[in-house]
Tab-separated table of C-alpha atoms in Angstrom:
chain	number	residue	atom	x	y	z
A	633	UNK	CA	93.543	68.899	157.133
A	634	UNK	CA	92.203	71.345	159.692
A	635	UNK	CA	88.667	72.602	159.082
A	636	UNK	CA	88.457	76.370	158.619
A	637	UNK	CA	86.196	78.079	161.132
A	638	UNK	CA	86.162	81.672	159.906
A	639	UNK	CA	83.215	81.852	157.519
A	640	UNK	CA	83.645	85.558	156.836
A	641	UNK	CA	87.203	84.946	155.644
A	642	UNK	CA	86.020	82.099	153.407
A	643	UNK	CA	83.237	84.290	152.012
A	644	UNK	CA	85.629	87.161	151.239
A	645	UNK	CA	88.187	84.791	149.695
A	646	UNK	CA	85.497	83.224	147.504
A	647	UNK	CA	84.212	86.631	146.469
A	648	UNK	CA	87.737	87.830	145.623
A	649	UNK	CA	88.441	84.674	143.597
A	650	UNK	CA	85.166	85.001	141.690
A	651	UNK	CA	85.715	88.685	140.915
A	652	UNK	CA	89.330	88.106	139.825
A	653	UNK	CA	88.338	85.170	137.605
A	654	UNK	CA	85.481	87.086	135.978
A	655	UNK	CA	87.756	90.094	135.434
A	656	UNK	CA	90.436	88.002	133.721
A	657	UNK	CA	87.764	86.207	131.683
A	658	UNK	CA	86.263	89.538	130.583
A	659	UNK	CA	89.708	90.627	129.379
A	660	UNK	CA	89.952	87.517	127.178
A	661	UNK	CA	86.552	87.864	125.452
A	662	UNK	CA	85.947	89.856	122.259
A	663	UNK	CA	82.425	91.129	121.590
A	664	UNK	CA	81.356	92.414	118.181
A	665	UNK	CA	78.033	93.102	116.570
A	666	UNK	CA	76.925	92.341	113.076
A	667	UNK	CA	73.797	94.480	113.425
A	668	UNK	CA	74.292	96.083	110.028
A	669	UNK	CA	74.535	92.699	108.362
A	670	UNK	CA	71.708	90.389	107.455
A	671	UNK	CA	68.969	91.427	109.888
A	672	UNK	CA	66.855	89.308	112.202
A	673	UNK	CA	65.588	85.827	111.391
A	674	UNK	CA	63.047	84.179	113.664
A	675	UNK	CA	61.942	80.817	112.365
A	676	UNK	CA	61.067	81.261	108.685
A	677	UNK	CA	60.360	84.979	109.088
A	678	UNK	CA	63.155	87.347	108.045
A	679	UNK	CA	63.165	91.034	109.004
A	680	UNK	CA	65.754	93.436	107.579
A	681	UNK	CA	67.546	95.795	109.979
A	682	UNK	CA	65.507	98.848	109.043
A	683	UNK	CA	62.236	96.998	109.495
A	684	UNK	CA	63.160	96.071	113.063
A	685	UNK	CA	62.466	99.668	114.153
A	686	UNK	CA	59.050	99.917	112.434
A	687	UNK	CA	56.951	98.321	115.249
A	688	UNK	CA	58.653	100.573	117.801
A	689	UNK	CA	58.037	103.716	115.715
A	690	UNK	CA	54.386	102.776	115.132
A	691	UNK	CA	53.928	102.140	118.862
A	692	UNK	CA	55.413	105.526	119.827
A	693	UNK	CA	53.259	107.413	117.264
A	694	UNK	CA	50.146	105.485	118.374
A	695	UNK	CA	50.910	106.169	122.056
A	696	UNK	CA	51.157	109.946	121.505
A	697	UNK	CA	48.147	110.038	119.150
A	698	UNK	CA	45.826	108.081	121.467
A	699	UNK	CA	46.981	109.774	124.683
A	700	UNK	CA	48.583	106.643	126.107
A	701	UNK	CA	46.113	103.804	125.583
A	702	UNK	CA	47.105	100.421	126.993
A	703	UNK	CA	47.197	98.789	123.548
A	704	UNK	CA	49.655	101.424	122.286
A	705	UNK	CA	51.905	100.901	125.324
A	706	UNK	CA	51.863	97.130	124.736
A	707	UNK	CA	52.691	97.638	121.047
A	708	UNK	CA	55.575	99.965	121.977
A	709	UNK	CA	56.869	97.447	124.524
A	710	UNK	CA	56.760	94.701	121.872
A	711	UNK	CA	58.704	96.997	119.523
A	712	UNK	CA	61.385	97.592	122.191
A	713	UNK	CA	61.524	93.835	122.837
A	714	UNK	CA	62.070	93.135	119.119
A	715	UNK	CA	64.913	95.703	118.982
A	716	UNK	CA	66.613	94.207	122.060
A	717	UNK	CA	66.252	90.648	120.708
A	718	UNK	CA	67.724	91.742	117.361
A	719	UNK	CA	70.736	93.314	119.091
A	720	UNK	CA	71.315	90.228	121.220
A	721	UNK	CA	70.924	87.815	118.306
A	722	UNK	CA	73.381	89.711	116.127
A	723	UNK	CA	76.064	90.010	118.810
A	724	UNK	CA	79.087	87.764	118.336
A	725	UNK	CA	81.120	86.713	121.369
A	726	UNK	CA	84.468	84.993	120.902
A	727	UNK	CA	87.306	84.002	123.169
A	728	UNK	CA	90.764	85.214	122.165
A	729	UNK	CA	93.628	82.741	122.071
A	730	UNK	CA	94.680	81.736	125.595
A	731	UNK	CA	97.111	79.146	126.858
A	732	UNK	CA	95.874	76.079	128.716
A	733	UNK	CA	97.459	77.412	131.904
A	734	UNK	CA	95.541	80.703	131.621
A	735	UNK	CA	92.296	78.841	130.912
A	736	UNK	CA	92.749	76.564	133.959
A	737	UNK	CA	93.555	79.559	136.199
A	738	UNK	CA	90.434	81.377	134.963
A	739	UNK	CA	88.213	78.345	135.554
A	740	UNK	CA	89.681	77.625	139.012
A	741	UNK	CA	89.208	81.241	140.071
A	742	UNK	CA	85.630	81.469	138.807
A	743	UNK	CA	84.307	78.083	139.892
A	744	UNK	CA	86.454	77.795	143.030
A	745	UNK	CA	85.248	81.208	144.185
A	746	UNK	CA	81.653	80.340	143.324
A	747	UNK	CA	82.025	77.075	145.263
A	748	UNK	CA	83.339	78.852	148.357
A	749	UNK	CA	80.483	81.348	148.191
A	750	UNK	CA	77.920	78.585	147.701
A	751	UNK	CA	79.297	76.615	150.653
A	752	UNK	CA	78.915	79.618	152.942
A	753	UNK	CA	75.612	80.940	151.573
A	754	UNK	CA	73.806	77.632	151.122
A	755	UNK	CA	75.101	75.607	154.045
A	756	UNK	CA	72.738	72.627	154.346
A	757	UNK	CA	72.819	71.992	158.084
A	758	UNK	CA	74.491	73.517	161.091
A	759	UNK	CA	77.476	71.813	162.664
A	760	UNK	CA	77.247	70.166	166.088
A	761	UNK	CA	78.821	73.262	167.658
A	762	UNK	CA	76.125	75.458	166.105
A	763	UNK	CA	73.353	73.135	167.296
A	764	UNK	CA	74.722	73.127	170.833
A	765	UNK	CA	75.147	76.889	170.822
A	766	UNK	CA	71.771	77.816	169.274
A	767	UNK	CA	69.448	75.088	170.625
A	768	UNK	CA	66.439	77.082	171.883
A	769	UNK	CA	64.998	74.134	173.847
A	770	UNK	CA	68.237	73.629	175.742
A	771	UNK	CA	68.547	77.354	176.400
A	772	UNK	CA	64.999	77.493	177.799
A	773	UNK	CA	65.707	74.556	180.087
A	774	UNK	CA	68.947	76.152	181.319
A	775	UNK	CA	67.138	79.431	181.976
A	776	UNK	CA	64.366	77.632	183.899
A	777	UNK	CA	66.907	75.791	186.027
A	778	UNK	CA	68.717	79.069	186.795
A	779	UNK	CA	65.435	80.739	187.774
A	780	UNK	CA	64.585	77.773	190.008
A	781	UNK	CA	68.000	77.980	191.630
A	782	UNK	CA	67.562	81.708	192.267
A	783	UNK	CA	64.083	81.126	193.749
A	784	UNK	CA	65.446	78.374	195.991
A	785	UNK	CA	68.229	80.680	197.191
A	786	UNK	CA	65.718	83.451	197.936
A	787	UNK	CA	63.549	81.036	199.924
A	788	UNK	CA	66.582	79.880	201.890
A	789	UNK	CA	67.547	83.486	202.643
A	790	UNK	CA	64.014	84.289	203.809
A	791	UNK	CA	64.036	81.274	206.165
A	792	UNK	CA	67.393	82.327	207.635
A	793	UNK	CA	66.135	85.858	208.272
A	794	UNK	CA	63.278	84.655	210.438
């Protein structure tokens, strides 16, 4: 099999595969939220849905009452964090029924595209062509030899003029 040389083409193909696979996958996923259900449980502590907003409300009131103290901002940030965690924990993600063929196509597109991108972006070592082309030591030596050759030619021309 002939090795592909056009890295830009490989990168674009990998990116297209990854985007197509993620698009198809996103069309096959159902997301629902049970936020109005049981509330948030962390460990043995249970907080009902209405109580989730209380730390945020207290933080906002405290921030406006104390003219923006650092403790009130931290308390407000913790309240926002609790709300976000509650939303994430009560979100249900499920995959709709797909055939095995569709599932294999989705996986090949996503992971094949990611593999192509990773090969281009995280290439471990340059090929021998790259080393020959971009070897700074060799380029310096070639430049020095060219300069020496030019100096020798100038000296020869000066001697002939005399």
